[in-house]
Tab-separated table of C-alpha atoms in Angstrom:
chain	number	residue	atom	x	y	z
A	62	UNK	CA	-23.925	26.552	50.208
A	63	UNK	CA	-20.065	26.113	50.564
A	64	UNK	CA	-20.626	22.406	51.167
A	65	UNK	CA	-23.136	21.844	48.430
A	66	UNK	CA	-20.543	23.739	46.182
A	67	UNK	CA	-17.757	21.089	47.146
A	68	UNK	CA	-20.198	18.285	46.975
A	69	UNK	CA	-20.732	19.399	42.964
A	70	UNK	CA	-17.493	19.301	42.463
A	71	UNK	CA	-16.736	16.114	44.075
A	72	UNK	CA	-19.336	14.562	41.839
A	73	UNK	CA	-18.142	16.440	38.792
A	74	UNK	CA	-14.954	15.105	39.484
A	75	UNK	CA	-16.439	11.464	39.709
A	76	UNK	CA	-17.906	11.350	36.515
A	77	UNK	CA	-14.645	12.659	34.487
A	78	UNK	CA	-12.450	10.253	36.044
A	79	UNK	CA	-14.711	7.624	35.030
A	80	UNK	CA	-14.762	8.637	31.578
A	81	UNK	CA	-10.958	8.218	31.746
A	82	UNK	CA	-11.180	5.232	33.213
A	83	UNK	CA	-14.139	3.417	30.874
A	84	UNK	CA	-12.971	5.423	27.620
A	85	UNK	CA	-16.787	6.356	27.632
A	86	UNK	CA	-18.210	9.826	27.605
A	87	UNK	CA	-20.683	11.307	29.614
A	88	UNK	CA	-23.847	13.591	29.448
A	89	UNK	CA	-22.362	16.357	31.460
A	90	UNK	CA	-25.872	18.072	32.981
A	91	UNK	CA	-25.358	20.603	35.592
A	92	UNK	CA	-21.648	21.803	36.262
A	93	UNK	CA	-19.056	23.698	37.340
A	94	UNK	CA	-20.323	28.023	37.263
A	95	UNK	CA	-17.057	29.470	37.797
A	96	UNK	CA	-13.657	29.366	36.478
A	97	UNK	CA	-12.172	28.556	39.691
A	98	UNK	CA	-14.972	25.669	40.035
A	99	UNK	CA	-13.268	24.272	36.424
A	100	UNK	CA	-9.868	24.614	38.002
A	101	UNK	CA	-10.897	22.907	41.326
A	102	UNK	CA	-12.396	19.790	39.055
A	103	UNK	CA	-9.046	19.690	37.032
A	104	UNK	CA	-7.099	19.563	40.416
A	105	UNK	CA	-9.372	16.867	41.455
A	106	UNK	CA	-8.964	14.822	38.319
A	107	UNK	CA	-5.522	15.292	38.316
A	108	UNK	CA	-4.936	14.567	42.293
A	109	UNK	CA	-6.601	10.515	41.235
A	110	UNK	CA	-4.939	10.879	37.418
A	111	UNK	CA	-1.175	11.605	38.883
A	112	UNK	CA	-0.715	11.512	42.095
A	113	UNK	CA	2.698	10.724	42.506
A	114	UNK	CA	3.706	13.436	40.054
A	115	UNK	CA	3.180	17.190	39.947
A	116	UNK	CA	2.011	18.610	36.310
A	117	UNK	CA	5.008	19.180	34.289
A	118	UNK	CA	2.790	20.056	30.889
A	119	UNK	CA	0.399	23.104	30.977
A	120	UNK	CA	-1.871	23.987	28.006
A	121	UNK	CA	-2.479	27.763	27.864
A	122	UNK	CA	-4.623	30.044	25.506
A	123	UNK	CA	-7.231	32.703	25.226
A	124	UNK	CA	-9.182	33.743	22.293
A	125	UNK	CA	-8.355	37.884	21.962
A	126	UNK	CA	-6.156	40.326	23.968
A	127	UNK	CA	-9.681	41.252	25.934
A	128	UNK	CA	-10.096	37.992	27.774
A	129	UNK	CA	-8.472	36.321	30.698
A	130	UNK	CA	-6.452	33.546	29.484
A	131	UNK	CA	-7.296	30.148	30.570
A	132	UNK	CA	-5.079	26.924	31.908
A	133	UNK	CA	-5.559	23.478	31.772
A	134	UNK	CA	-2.982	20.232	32.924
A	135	UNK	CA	-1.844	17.698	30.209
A	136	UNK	CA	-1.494	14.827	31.984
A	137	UNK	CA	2.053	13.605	31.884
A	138	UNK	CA	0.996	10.387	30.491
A	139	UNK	CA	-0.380	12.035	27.701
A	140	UNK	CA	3.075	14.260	26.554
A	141	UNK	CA	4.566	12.477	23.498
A	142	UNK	CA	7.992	13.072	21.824
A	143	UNK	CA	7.789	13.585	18.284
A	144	UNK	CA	7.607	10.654	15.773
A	145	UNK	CA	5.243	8.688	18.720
A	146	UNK	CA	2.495	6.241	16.529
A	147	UNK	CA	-0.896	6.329	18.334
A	148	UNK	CA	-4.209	4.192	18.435
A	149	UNK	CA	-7.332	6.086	16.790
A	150	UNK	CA	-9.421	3.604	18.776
A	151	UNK	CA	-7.914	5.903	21.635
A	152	UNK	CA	-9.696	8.640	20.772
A	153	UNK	CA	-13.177	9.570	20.731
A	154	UNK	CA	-12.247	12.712	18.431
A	155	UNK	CA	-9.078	13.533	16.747
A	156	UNK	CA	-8.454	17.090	16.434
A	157	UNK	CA	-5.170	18.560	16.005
A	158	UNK	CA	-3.377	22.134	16.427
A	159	UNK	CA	0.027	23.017	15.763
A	160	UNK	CA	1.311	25.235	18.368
A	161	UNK	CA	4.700	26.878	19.998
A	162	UNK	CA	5.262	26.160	23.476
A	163	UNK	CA	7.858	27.286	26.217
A	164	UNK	CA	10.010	25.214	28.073
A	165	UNK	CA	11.453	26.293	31.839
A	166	UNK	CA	15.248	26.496	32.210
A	167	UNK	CA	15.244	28.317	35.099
A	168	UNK	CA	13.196	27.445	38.027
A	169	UNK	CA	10.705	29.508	39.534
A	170	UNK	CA	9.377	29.171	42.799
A	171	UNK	CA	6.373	30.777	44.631
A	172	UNK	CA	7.550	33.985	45.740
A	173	UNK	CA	5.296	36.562	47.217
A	174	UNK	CA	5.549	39.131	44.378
A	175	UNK	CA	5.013	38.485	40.757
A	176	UNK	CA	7.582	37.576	38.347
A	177	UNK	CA	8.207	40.148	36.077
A	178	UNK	CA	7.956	40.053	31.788
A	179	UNK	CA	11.785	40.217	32.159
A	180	UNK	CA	11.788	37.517	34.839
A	181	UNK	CA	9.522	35.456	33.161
A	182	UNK	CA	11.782	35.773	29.737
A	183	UNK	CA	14.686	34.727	30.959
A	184	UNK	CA	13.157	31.793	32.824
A	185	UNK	CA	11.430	30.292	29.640
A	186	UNK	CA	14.661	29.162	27.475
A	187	UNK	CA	13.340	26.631	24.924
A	188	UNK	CA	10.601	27.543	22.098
A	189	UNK	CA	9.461	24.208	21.260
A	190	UNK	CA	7.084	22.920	18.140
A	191	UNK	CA	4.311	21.033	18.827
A	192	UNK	CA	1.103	19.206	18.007
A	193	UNK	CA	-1.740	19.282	20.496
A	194	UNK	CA	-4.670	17.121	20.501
A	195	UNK	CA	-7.901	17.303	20.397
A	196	UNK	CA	-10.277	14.717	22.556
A	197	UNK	CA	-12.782	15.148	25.532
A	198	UNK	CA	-14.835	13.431	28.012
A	199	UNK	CA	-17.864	15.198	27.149
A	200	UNK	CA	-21.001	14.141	24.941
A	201	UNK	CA	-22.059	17.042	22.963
A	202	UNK	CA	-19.383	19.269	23.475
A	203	UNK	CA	-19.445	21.770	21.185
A	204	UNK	CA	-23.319	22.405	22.873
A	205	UNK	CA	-21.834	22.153	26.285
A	206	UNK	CA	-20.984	25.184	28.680
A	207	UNK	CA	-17.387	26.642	28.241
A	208	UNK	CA	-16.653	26.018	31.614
A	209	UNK	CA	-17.410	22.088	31.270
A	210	UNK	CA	-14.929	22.178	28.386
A	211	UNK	CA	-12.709	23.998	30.583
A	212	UNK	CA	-13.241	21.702	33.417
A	213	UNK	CA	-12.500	18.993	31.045
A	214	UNK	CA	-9.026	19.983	30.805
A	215	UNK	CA	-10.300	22.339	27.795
A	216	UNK	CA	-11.028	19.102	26.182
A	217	UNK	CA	-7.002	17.795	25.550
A	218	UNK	CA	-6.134	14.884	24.499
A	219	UNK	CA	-2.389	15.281	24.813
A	220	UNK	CA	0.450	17.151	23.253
A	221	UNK	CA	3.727	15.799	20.673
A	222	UNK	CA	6.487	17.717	21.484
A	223	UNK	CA	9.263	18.325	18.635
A	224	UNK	CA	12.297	20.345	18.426
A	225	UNK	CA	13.001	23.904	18.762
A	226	UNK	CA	15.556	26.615	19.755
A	227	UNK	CA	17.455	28.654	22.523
A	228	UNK	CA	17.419	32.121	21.288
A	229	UNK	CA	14.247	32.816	20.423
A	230	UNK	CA	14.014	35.978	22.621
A	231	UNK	CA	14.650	38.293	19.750
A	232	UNK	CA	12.415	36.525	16.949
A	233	UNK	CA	9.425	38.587	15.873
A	234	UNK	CA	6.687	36.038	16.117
A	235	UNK	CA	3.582	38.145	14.904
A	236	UNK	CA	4.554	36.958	11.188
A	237	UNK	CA	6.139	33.187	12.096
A	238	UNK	CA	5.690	31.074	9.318
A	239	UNK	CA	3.744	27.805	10.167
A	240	UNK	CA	3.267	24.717	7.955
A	241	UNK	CA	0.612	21.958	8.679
A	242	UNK	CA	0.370	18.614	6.650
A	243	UNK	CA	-1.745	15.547	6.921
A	244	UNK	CA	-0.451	12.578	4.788
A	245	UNK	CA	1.715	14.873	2.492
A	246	UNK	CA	-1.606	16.931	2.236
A	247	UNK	CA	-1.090	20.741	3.261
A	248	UNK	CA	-4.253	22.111	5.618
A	249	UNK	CA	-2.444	25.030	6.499
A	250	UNK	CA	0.331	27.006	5.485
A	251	UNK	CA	0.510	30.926	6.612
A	252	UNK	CA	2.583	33.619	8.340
A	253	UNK	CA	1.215	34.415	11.448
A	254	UNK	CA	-2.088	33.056	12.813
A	255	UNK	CA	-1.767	33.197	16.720
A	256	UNK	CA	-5.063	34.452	18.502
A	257	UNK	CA	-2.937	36.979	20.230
A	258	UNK	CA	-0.580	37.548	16.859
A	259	UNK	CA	2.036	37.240	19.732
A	260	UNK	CA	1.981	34.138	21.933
A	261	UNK	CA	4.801	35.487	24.085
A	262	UNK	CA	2.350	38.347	25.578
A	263	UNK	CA	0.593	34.760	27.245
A	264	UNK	CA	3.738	34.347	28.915
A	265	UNK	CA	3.912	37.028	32.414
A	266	UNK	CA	0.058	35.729	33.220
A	267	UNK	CA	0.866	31.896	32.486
A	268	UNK	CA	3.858	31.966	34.496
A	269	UNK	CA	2.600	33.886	37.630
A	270	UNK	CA	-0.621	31.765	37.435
A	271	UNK	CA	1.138	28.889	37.290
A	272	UNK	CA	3.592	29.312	39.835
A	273	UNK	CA	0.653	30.320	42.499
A	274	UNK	CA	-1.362	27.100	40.924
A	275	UNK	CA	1.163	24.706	40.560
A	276	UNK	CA	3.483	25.129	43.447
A	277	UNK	CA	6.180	26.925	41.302
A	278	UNK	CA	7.655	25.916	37.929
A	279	UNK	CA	10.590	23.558	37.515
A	280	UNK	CA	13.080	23.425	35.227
A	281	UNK	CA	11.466	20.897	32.046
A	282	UNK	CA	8.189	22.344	32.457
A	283	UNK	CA	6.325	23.157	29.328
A	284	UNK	CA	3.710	25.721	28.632
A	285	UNK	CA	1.549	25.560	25.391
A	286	UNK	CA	0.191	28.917	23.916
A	287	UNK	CA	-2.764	28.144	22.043
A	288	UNK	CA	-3.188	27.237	17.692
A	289	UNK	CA	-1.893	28.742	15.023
A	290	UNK	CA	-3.921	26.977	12.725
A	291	UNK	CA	-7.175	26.195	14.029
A	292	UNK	CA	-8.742	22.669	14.759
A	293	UNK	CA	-8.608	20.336	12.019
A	294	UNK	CA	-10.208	16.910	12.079
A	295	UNK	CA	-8.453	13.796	11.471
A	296	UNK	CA	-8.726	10.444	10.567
A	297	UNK	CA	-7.303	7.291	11.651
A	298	UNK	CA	-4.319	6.056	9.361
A	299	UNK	CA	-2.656	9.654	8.860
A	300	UNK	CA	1.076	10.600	9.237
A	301	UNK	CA	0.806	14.883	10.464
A	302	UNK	CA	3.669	17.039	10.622
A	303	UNK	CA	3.976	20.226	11.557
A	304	UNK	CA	6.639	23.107	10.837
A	305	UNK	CA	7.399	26.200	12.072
A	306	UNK	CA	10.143	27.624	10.117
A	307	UNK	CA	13.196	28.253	11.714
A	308	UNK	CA	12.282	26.780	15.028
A	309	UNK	CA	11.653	23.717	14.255
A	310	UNK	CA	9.145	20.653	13.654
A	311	UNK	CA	6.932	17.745	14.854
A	312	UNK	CA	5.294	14.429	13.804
A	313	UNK	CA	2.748	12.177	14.776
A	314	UNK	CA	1.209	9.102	13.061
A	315	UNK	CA	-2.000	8.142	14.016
A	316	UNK	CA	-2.815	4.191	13.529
């Protein structure tokens, strides 16, 4: 059973990176049953994806306080600084999220006990704005399982990273003001609209998961938290900009 288990994989595997590879999707069928089948086909993708690098951009989320949060590589190919001008023929969707994510400034290597929500804190010195998006691999994926969407990298199709602060320890985040526009046009503009309210209580779980997944964390590595304003649908021939107010912003023109 073990080996026909690997054997799925290896062919689940297969077929994303040749979606990559072709820019064509894929029916996905049968798949992975288990979260740590999805992780095992991300590793595999990224192993053939990346292999001379280690995975410096991690996309992080879950839905309520009640479930297990989830991980997923962005593959380094794919992380943009703000202001980048992309290809809608690229994409097979284009969704996009704004989000906060934490940067590393203090290294943390695999240890044998768990880095602590003070630990973790002080590690994580940058609160960065940015725009994730939206793209997958997979026909039909809103009717596909959750853990083929999870598989595929819960369907990413890269992240623009903006600017942001230092001191963000003491900000009350629950309320953060958060502006999105698309061509001057405002989708969303709210206080507060994280899944969790907070994204920092993400942070103890991505961090210990991370550094047991990805051979540590170094100092530059970013972790995403998840969308403030929901998925919104784009267009080719938009400039988007998003703002989080007193942190900073991000930008991203899509051709």
């Amino acid at each position: 059973m073990e080996q026909q288990t690997q054997q799925q994989i290896q062919q689940a595997v297969a077929r994303v990176l040749a979606a990559y590879e072709s820019g064509q999707q894929f029916d996905a069928g049968e798949g992975p049953q288990t979260v740590a089948q999805a992780y095992a086909i991300q590793d595999g993708v990224a192993r053939h994806l990346w292999p001379a690098h280690r995975t410096h951009c991690w996309k992080v989320g879950a839905p309520n306080r009640d479930t297990e949060p989830y991980s997923a590589p962005i593959p380094p190919q794919k992380v943009y600084d703000s202001g980048v001008r992309l290809r809608g023929d690229d994409f097979h969707m284009i969704g996009i999220e704004a989000e906060l994510a934490f940067r590393v400034t203090r290294a943390l290597p695999v240890r044998a006990e768990a880095y602590s929500e003070q630990e973790v804190r002080a590690a994580l010195g940058e609160l960065c704005v940015t725009l994730e998006l939206v793209d997958t691999r997979l026909q039909d994926w809103q009717q596909t399982s959750a853990l083929w969407r999870l598989a595929d990298n819960q369907i990413s199709g890269g992240l623009v990273v903006g600017s942001g602060i230092e001191d963000w320890q003491e900000r009350d985040l629950a309320l953060q003001p958060v502006q999105l526009t698309v061509n001057g046009e405002v989708l969303a503009d709210k206080s507060g609209g994280h899944p969790l309210s907070d994204p920092t209580l993400l942070l103890t779980w991505s961090v210990n998961h991370l550094v047991a997944r990805n051979q540590g964390l170094a100092v530059g590595d970013l972790i995403t938290t998840g969308s403030w304003t929901g998925m919104k649908f784009i267009e080719p021939g938009a400039d988007i900009r998003a703002e989080f107010s007193g942190i900073g912003e991000v930008a991203l023109s899509i051709a």
